[in-house]
Coordinates of C-alpha atoms and ligand atoms in Angstrom, one line a residue:
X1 CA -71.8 113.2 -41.7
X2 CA -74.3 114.0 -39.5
X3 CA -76.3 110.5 -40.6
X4 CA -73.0 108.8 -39.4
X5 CA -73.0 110.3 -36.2
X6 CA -76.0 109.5 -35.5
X7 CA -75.4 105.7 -36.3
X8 CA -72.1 105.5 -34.5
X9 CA -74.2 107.1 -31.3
X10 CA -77.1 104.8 -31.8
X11 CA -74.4 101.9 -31.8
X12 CA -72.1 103.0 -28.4
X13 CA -74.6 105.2 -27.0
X14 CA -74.2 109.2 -27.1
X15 CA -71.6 109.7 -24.3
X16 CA -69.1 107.3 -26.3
X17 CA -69.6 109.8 -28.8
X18 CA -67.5 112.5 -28.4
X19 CA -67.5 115.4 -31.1
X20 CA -68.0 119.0 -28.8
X21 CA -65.1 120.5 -26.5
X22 CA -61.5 119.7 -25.7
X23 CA -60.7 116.4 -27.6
X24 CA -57.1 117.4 -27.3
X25 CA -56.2 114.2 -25.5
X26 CA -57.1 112.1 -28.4
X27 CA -56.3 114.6 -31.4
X28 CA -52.7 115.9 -30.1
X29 CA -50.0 113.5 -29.7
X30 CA -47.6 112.5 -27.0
X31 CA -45.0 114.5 -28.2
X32 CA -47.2 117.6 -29.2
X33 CA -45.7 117.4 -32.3
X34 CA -49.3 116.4 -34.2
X35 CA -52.5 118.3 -33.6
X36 CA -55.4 116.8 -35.5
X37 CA -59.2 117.4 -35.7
X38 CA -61.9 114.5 -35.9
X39 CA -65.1 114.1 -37.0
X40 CA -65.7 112.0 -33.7
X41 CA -63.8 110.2 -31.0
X42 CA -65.9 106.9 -30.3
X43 CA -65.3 105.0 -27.5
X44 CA -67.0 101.3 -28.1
X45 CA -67.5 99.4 -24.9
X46 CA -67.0 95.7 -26.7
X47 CA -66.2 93.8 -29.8
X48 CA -69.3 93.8 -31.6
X49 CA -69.5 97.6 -30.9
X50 CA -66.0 97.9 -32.5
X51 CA -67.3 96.1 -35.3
X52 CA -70.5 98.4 -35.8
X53 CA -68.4 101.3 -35.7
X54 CA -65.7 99.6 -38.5
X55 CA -69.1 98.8 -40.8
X56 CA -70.5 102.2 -39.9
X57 CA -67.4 104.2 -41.1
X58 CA -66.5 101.9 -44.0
X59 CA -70.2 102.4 -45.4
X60 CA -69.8 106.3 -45.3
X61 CA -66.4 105.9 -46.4
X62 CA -64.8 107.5 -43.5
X63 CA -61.4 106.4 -42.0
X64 CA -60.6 104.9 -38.7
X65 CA -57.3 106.2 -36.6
X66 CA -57.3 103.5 -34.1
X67 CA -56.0 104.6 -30.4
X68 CA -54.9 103.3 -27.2
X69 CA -53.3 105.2 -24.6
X70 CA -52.2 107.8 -27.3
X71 CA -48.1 107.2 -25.6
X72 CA -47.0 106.5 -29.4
X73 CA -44.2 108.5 -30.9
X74 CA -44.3 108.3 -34.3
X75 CA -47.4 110.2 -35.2
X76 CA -49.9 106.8 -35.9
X77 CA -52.6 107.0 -33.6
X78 CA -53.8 110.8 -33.7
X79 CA -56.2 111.9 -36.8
X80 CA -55.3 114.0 -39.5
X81 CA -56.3 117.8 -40.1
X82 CA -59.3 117.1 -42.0
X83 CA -62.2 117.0 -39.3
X84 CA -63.2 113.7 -41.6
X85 CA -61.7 110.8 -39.3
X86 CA -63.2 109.4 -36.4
X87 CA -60.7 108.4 -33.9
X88 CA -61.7 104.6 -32.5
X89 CA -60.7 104.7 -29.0
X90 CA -60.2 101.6 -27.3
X91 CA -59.6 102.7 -24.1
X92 CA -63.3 101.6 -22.4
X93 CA -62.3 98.1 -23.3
X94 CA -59.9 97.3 -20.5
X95 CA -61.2 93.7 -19.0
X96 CA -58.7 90.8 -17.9
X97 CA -61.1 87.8 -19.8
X98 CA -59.3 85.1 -18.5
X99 CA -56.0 83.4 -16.9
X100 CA -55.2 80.0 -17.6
X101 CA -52.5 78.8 -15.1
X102 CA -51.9 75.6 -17.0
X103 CA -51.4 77.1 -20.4
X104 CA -49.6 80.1 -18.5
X105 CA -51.7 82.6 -20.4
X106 CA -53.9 85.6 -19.8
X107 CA -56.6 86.9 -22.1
X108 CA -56.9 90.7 -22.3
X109 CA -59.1 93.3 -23.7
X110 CA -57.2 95.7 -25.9
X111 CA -57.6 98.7 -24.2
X112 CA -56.3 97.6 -20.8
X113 CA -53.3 99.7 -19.5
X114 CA -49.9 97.7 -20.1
X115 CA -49.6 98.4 -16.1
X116 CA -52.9 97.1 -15.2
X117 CA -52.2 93.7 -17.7
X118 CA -48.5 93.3 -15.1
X119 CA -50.3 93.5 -12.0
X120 CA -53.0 91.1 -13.3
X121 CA -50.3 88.8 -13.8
X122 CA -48.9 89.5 -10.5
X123 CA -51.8 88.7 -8.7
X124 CA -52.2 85.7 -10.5
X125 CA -48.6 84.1 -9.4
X126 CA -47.0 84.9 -12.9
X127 CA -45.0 87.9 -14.6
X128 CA -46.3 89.3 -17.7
X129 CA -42.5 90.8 -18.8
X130 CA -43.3 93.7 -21.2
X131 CA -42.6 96.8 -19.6
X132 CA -41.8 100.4 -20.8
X133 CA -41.5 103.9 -19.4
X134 CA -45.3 104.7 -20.5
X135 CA -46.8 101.1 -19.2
X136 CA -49.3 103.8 -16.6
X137 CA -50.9 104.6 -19.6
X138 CA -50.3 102.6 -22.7
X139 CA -52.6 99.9 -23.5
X140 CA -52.0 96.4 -24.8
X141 CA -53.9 97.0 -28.3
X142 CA -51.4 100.2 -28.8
X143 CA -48.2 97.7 -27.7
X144 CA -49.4 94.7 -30.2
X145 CA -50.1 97.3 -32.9
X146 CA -46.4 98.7 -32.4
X147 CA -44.3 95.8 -31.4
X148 CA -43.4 97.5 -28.9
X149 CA -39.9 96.8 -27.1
X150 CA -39.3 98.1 -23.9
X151 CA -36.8 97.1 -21.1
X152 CA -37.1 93.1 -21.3
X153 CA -36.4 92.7 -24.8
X154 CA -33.2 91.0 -24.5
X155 CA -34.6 88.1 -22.4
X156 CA -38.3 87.9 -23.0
X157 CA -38.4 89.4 -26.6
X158 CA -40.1 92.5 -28.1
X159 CA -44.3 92.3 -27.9
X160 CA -44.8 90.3 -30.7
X161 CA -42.9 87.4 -29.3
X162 CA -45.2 87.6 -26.2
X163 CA -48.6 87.3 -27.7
X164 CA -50.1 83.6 -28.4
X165 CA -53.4 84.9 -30.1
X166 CA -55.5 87.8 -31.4
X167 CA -59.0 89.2 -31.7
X168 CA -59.0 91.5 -34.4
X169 CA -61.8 93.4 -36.4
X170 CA -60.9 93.6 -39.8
X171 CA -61.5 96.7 -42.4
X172 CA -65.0 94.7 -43.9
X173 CA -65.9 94.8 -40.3
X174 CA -66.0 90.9 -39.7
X175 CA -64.5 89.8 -36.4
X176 CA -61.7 87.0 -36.3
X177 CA -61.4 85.5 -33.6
X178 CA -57.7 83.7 -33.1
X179 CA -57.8 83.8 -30.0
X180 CA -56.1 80.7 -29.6
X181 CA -53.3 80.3 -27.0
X182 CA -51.8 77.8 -29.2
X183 CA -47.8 77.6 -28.7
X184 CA -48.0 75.5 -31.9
X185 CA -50.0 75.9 -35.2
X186 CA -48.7 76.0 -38.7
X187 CA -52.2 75.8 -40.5
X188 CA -51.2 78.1 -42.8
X189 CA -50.1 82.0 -42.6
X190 CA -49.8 83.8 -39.4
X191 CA -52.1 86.1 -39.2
X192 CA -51.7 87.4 -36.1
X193 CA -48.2 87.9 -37.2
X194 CA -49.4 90.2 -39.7
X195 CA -51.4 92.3 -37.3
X196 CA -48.3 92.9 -34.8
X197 CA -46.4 96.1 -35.8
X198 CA -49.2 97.2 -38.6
X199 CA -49.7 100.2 -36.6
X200 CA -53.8 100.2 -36.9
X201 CA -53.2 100.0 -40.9
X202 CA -54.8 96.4 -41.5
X203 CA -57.4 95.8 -38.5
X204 CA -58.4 97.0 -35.3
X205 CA -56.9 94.6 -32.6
X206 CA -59.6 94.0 -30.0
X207 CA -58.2 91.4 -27.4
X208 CA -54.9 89.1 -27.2
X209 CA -54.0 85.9 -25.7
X210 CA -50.7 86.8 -23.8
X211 CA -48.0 85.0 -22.6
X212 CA -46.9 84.6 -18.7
X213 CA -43.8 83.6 -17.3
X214 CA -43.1 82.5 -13.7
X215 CA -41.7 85.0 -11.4
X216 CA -38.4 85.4 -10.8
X217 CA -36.9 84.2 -7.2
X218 CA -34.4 87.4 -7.4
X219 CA -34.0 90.2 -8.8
X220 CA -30.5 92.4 -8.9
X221 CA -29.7 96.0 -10.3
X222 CA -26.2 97.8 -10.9
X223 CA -25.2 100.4 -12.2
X224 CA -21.5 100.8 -13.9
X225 CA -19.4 103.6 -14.8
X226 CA -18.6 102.5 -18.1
X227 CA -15.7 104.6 -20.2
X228 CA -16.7 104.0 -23.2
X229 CA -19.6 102.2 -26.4
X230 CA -16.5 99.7 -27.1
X231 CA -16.0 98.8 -23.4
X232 CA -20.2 98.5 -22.8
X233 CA -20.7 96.0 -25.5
X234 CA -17.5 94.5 -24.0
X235 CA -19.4 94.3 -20.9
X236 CA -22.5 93.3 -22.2
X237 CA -20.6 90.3 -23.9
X238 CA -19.3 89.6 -20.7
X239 CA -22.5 89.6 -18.7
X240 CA -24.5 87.3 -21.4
X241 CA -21.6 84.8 -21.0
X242 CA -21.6 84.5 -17.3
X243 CA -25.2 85.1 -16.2
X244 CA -26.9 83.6 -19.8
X245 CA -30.7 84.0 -19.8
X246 CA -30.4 85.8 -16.2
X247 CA -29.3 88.7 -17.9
X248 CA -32.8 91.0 -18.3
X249 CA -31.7 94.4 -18.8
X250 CA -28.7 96.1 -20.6
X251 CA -29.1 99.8 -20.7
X252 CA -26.5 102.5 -22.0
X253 CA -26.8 105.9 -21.5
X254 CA -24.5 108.7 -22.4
X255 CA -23.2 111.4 -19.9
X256 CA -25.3 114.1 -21.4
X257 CA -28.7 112.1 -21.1
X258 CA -27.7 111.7 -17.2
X259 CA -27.0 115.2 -17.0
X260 CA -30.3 116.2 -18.3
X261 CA -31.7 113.9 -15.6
X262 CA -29.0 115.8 -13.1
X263 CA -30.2 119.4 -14.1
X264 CA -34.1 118.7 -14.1
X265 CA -34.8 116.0 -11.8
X266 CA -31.9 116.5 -9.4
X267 CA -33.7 114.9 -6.3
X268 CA -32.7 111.7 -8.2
X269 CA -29.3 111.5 -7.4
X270 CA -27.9 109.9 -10.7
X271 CA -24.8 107.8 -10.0
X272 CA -21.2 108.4 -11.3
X273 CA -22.7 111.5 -12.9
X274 CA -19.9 113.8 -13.6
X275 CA -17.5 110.7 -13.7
X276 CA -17.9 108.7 -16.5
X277 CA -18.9 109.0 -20.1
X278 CA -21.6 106.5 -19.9
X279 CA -23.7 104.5 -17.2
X280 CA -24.7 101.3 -17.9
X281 CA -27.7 99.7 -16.3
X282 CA -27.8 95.8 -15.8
X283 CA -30.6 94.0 -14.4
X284 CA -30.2 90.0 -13.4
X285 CA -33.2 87.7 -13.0
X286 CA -32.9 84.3 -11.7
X287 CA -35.0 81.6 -10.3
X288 CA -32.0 80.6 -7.4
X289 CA -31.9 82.1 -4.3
X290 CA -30.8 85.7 -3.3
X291 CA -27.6 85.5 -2.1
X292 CA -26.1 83.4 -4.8
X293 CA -27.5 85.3 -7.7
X294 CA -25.6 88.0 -5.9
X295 CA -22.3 86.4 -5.3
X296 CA -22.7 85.5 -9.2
X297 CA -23.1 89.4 -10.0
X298 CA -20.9 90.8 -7.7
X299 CA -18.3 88.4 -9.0
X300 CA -19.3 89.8 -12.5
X301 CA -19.2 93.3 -12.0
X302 CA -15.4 92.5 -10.7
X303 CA -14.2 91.1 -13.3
X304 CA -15.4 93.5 -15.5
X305 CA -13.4 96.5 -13.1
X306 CA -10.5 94.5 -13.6
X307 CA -10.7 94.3 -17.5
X308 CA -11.0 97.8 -17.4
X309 CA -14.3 97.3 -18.5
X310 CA -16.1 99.7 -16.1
X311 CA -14.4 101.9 -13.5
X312 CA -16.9 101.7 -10.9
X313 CA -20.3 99.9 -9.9
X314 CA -23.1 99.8 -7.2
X315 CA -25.3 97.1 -6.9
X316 CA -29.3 98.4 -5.4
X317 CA -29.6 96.8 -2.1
X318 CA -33.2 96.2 -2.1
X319 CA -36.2 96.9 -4.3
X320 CA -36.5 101.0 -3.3
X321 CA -32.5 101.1 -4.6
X322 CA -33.2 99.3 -7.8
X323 CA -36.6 101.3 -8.8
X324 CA -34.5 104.2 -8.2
X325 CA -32.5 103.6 -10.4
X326 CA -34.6 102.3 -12.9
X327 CA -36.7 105.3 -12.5
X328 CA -33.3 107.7 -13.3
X329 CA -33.1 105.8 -16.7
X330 CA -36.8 106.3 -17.3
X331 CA -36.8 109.8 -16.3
X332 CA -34.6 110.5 -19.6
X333 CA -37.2 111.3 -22.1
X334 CA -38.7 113.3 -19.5
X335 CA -35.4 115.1 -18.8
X336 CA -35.2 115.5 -22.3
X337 CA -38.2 117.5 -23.2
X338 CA -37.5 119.7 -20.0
X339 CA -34.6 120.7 -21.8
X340 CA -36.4 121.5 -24.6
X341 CA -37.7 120.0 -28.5
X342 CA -34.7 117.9 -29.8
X343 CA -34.7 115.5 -32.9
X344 CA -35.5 111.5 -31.6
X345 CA -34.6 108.7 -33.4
X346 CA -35.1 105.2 -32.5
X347 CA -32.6 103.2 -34.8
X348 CA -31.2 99.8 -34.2
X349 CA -27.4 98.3 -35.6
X350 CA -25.9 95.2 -35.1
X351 CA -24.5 95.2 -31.7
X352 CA -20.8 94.5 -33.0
X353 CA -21.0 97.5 -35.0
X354 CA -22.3 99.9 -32.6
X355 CA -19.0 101.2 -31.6
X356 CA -17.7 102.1 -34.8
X357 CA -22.0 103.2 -35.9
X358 CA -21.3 106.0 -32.2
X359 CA -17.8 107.0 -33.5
X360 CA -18.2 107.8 -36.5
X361 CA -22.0 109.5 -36.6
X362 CA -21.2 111.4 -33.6
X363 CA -18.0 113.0 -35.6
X364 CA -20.0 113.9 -38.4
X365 CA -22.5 115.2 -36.6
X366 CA -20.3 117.9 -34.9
X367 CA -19.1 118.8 -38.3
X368 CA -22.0 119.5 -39.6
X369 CA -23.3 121.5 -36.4
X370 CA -20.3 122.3 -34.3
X371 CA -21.3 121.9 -30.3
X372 CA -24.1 120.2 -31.1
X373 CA -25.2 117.7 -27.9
X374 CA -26.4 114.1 -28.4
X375 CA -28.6 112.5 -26.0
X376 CA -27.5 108.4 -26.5
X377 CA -29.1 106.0 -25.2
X378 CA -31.1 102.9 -25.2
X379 CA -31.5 99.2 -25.3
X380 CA -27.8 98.3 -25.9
X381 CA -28.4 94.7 -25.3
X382 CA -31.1 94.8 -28.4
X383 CA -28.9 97.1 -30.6
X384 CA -31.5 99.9 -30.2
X385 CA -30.3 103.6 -29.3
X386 CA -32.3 106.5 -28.8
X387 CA -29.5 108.5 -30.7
X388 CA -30.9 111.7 -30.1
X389 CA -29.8 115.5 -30.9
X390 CA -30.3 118.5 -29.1
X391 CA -29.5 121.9 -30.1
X392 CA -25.8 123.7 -29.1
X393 CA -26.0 125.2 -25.5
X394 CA -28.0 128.3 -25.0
X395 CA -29.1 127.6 -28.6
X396 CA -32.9 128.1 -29.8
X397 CA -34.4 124.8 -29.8
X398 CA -37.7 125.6 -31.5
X399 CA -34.9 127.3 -34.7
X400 CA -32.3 124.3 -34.0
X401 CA -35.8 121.8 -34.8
X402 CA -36.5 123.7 -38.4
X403 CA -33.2 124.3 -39.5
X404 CA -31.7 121.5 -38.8
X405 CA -34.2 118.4 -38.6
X406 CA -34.3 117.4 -42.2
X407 CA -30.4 117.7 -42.5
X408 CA -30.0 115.3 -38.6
X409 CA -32.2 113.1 -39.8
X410 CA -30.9 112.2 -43.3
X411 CA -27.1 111.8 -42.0
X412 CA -28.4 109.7 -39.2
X413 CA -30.2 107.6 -41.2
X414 CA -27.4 107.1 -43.7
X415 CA -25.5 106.4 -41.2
X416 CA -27.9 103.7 -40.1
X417 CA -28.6 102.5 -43.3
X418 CA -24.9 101.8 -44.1
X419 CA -24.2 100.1 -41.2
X420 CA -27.2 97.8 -42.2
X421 CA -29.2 99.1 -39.3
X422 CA -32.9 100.0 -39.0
X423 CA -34.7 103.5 -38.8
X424 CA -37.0 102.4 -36.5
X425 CA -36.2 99.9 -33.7
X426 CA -39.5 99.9 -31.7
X427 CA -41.8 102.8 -32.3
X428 CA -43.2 102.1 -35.5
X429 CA -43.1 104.1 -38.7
X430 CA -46.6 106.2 -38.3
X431 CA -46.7 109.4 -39.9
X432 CA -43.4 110.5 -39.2
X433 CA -41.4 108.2 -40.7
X434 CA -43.8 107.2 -43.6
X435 CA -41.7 109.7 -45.9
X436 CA -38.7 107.8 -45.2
X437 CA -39.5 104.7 -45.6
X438 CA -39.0 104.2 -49.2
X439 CA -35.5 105.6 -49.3
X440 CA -34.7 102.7 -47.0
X441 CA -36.4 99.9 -47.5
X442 CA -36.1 97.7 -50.2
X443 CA -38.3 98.3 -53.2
X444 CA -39.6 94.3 -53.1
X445 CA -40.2 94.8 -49.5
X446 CA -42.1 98.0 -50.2
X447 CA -44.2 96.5 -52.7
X448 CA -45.4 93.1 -50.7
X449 CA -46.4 95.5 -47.8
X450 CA -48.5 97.6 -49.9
X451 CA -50.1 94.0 -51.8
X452 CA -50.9 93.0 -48.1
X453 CA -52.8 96.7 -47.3
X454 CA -54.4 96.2 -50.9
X455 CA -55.7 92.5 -49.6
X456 CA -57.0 93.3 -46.0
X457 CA -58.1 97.0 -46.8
X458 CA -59.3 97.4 -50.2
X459 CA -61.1 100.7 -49.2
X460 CA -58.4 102.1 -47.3
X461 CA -60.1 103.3 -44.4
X462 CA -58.0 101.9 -41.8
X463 CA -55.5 104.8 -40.8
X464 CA -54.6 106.1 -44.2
X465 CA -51.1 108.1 -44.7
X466 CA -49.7 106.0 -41.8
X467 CA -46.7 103.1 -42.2
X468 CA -47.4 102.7 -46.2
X469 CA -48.6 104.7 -49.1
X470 CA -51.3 103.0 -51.0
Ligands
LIG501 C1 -42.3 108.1 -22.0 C2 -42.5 107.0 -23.1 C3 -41.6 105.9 -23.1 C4 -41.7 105.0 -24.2 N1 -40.9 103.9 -24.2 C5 -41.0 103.0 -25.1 C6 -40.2 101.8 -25.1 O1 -39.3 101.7 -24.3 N2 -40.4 100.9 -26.1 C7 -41.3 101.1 -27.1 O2 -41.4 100.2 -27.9 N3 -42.1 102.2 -27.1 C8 -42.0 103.1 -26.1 N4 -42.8 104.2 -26.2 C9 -43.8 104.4 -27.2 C10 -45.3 103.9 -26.9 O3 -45.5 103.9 -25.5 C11 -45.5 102.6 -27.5 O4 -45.5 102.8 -28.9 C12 -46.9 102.0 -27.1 O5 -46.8 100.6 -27.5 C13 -48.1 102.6 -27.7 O6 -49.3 102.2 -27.0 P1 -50.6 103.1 -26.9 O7 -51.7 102.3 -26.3 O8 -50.3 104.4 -26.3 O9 -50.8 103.3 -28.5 P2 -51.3 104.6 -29.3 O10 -50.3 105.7 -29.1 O11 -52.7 105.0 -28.9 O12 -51.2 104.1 -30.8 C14 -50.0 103.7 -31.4 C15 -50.3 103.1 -32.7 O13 -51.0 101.8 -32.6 C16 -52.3 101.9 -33.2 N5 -53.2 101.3 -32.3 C17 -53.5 101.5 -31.0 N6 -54.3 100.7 -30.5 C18 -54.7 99.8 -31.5 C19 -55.6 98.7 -31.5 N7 -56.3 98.3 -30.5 N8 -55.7 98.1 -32.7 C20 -55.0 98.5 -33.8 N9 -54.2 99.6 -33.8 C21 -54.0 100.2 -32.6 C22 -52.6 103.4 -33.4 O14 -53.4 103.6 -34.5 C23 -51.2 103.9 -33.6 O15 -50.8 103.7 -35.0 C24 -42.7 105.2 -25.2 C25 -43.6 106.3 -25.1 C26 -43.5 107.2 -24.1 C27 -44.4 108.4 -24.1

């Protein structure tokens, strides 16, 4: 090991090579539910060095975690207990290459900060749409390699429908360049397709063409008091009918998740708070002016009071109103670790079903554990929940985690599974979901996943025990 070491310093220099002290912020993850060791935490500066470190590893036959901003929550991007992977940083490589206004594409680095890629945009006249409650540390490479989904989804798509072209170094450390920008190109399989979502299993994503959008004249935020799951997807119905592509944001949240935000982060001021069983965040972007994007949302949020379909609103009045609230939706996972370790899931239905998927989960749920408090919410305009469960009141959440995770999880998932749903929306599968997989999956997809790990990494190297078994 010590021969490897001193290649992977000789190829990023010795400071990128990190192997003394606290490595914690690359060996633990986000949710301090992992804690690895590494050989070495490498931090190449450019693509050839990523591709030195790829050939350096694969010839001593040790394996690669790829990381970003180490935000994932699924246990993918932190090395195992062994001490015998190196961890492949890619957070030095954070340089905006190029914007081409006429394609209406930008050309990142991987390891620049979601945050930093949007205010690129910005300053170049355009929007980049992705956006998430981590984007200040995130980076681009880590959102490709997830698919990640964030806010926008409903409008702009998840992160694989916002990327026109990849550099990637593959496991034989060769570099493919596919950088392309190309809005069209059937020559053959995607491969960039194949990269999105494989969670640092298949190669090491080193830059992406992205796509940009222009900004929107207006922007609006409300927030409703919404009595029930039946009534918001009701209401979501509603708002996709009258505002059509304007509609950006569709947020649920249960009352429980806004009282968490009430309890811990009370300078926040949620609305409707002890009102209503669920808030409902909508966000309208349109290219028309101001006022009548707000006549056209006011006039919504009416006739949805008047169906009964939410039993009050508020619409921000400027921009500090609307990041406000924004930030109070946010500020839920937050909230939620305050209170203390809960189980997460991040599971997606068909809309139309979500009603019934809510009703019927959340009754077995307080069968099985009586007074048992779930923290619901998420994407409702994408079908994707962050269904939650936290221990009973004044219960031990470190006992509530091992008695009860194994037994929430596989009734949730049922759940999911029966109402054709998925067990993992937008974070990935990782580590801690890799267990899982198989019982939900088909066996015919499970196969042609592992044929395409076989193809692209023969050796295994790239981040074993994550997404697939080999
Ligand atoms: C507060 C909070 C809110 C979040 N909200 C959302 C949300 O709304 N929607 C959502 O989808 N996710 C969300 N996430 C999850 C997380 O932010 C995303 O998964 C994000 O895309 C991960 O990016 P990262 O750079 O931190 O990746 P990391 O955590 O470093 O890595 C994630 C995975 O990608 C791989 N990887 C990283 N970089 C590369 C690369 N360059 N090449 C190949 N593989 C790579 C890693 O090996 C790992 O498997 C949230 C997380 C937090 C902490």
């Amino acid at each position: 090991m010590t021969e490897l070491i001193e290649r992977l310093r000789a190829l990023v220099g010795a400071a990128n090579v990190l192997t003394e002290g606290d490595l914690s912020a690359w060996e633990q993850d986000w949710r301090k539910r992992a804690r690895g060791k590494a050989l070495a935490v490498v931090r190449p500066g450019s693509t050839v060095e990523v591709a030195g470190v790829v050939r350096a590893c694969a010839a001593a036959g040790v394996s690669i975690v790829p990381q970003g901003g180490n935000t994932g929550l699924v246990v993918g991007g932190v090395p195992d207990a062994s001490g015998r992977q190196v961890v492949l940083s890619l957070q030095r490589m954070a340089t905006v290459r190029a914007v081409d206004r006429d394609n209406l594409t930008m050309t990142v680095d991987a390891g620049c900060v979601l945050q930093s890629v949007q205010e690129a945009a910005d300053q170049a006249g355009f929007m980049f749409p992705l956006s998430l409650a981590a984007e200040g540390s995130c980076t681009i490479g880590g959102n490709l390699a997830t698919n990640a989904g964030g806010t926008q989804v409903l409008r702009y798509g998840n992160t694989r429908e916002l990327c026109l072209g990849l550099e990637v170094v593959t496991a034989a450390g060769e570099v493919w360049d596919g950088l392309t920008g190309l809005r069209k190109d059937n020559t053959g399989y995607d491969l960039r397709q194949l990269f999105i979502g494989s969670e640092g299993t298949l190669g090491v994503i080193t830059a992406a063409t992205l796509k940009l959008y222009p900004k929107p004249a207006a922007t609006l935020t409300a927030w409703a008091a919404v009595p029930s799951v039946a009534k918001a997807v009701e209401l979501l119905a509603l708002a996709q009918q009258r505002l059509a592509a304007g509609l950006t944001g569709f947020e649920l949240m249960g009352r429980f998740a806004l009282q968490l935000v009430d309890k811990h982060h009370p300078q926040l001021r949620v609305p409707f708070v002890q009102d209503s069983p669920y808030g409902v965040l909508l966000e309208n972007s349109d290219s028309e002016s101001e006022a009548h994007a707000r006549e056209r949302f006011e006039a919504l949020l009416a006739d949805a009071f008047e169906a009964g379909l939410c039993t009050d609103a508020v619409v921000a009045e400027n921009l500090a109103q609307a990041h406000q609230l924004w930030h109070i939706r946010e500020s839920i996972p937050l909230a939620q670790a305050d209170e203390g370790l809960n189980v997460k899931h991040d599971i997606s239905v068909p809309i139309s079903r979500i009603p019934a998927f809510c009703e019927e989960t959340d009754a077995l749920l307080q069968r099985e554990i009586p007074g048992v408090r779930l923290v619901n919410f998420g994407h409702l305009g994408d079908g994707n929940l962050h269904y939650n469960v936290q221990a009973p009141e004044g219960g031990d959440h470190a006992a509530f985690l091992r008695q009860y995770e194994d037994r929430v999880n596989t009734l949730v998932y049922d759940q999911v599974h029966r109402y054709n749903g998925s067990i993992s929306a937008e974070h990935g599968i990782g580590e801690l979901k890799v267990d899982k997989l198989p019982h939900y999956k088909s066996p015919v997809a499970l196969a042609l996943m592992r044929s395409v790990k076989q193809a692209l990494d023969p050796q295994g190297i790239l981040n074993p025990g994550r997404v697939v078994h080999g």
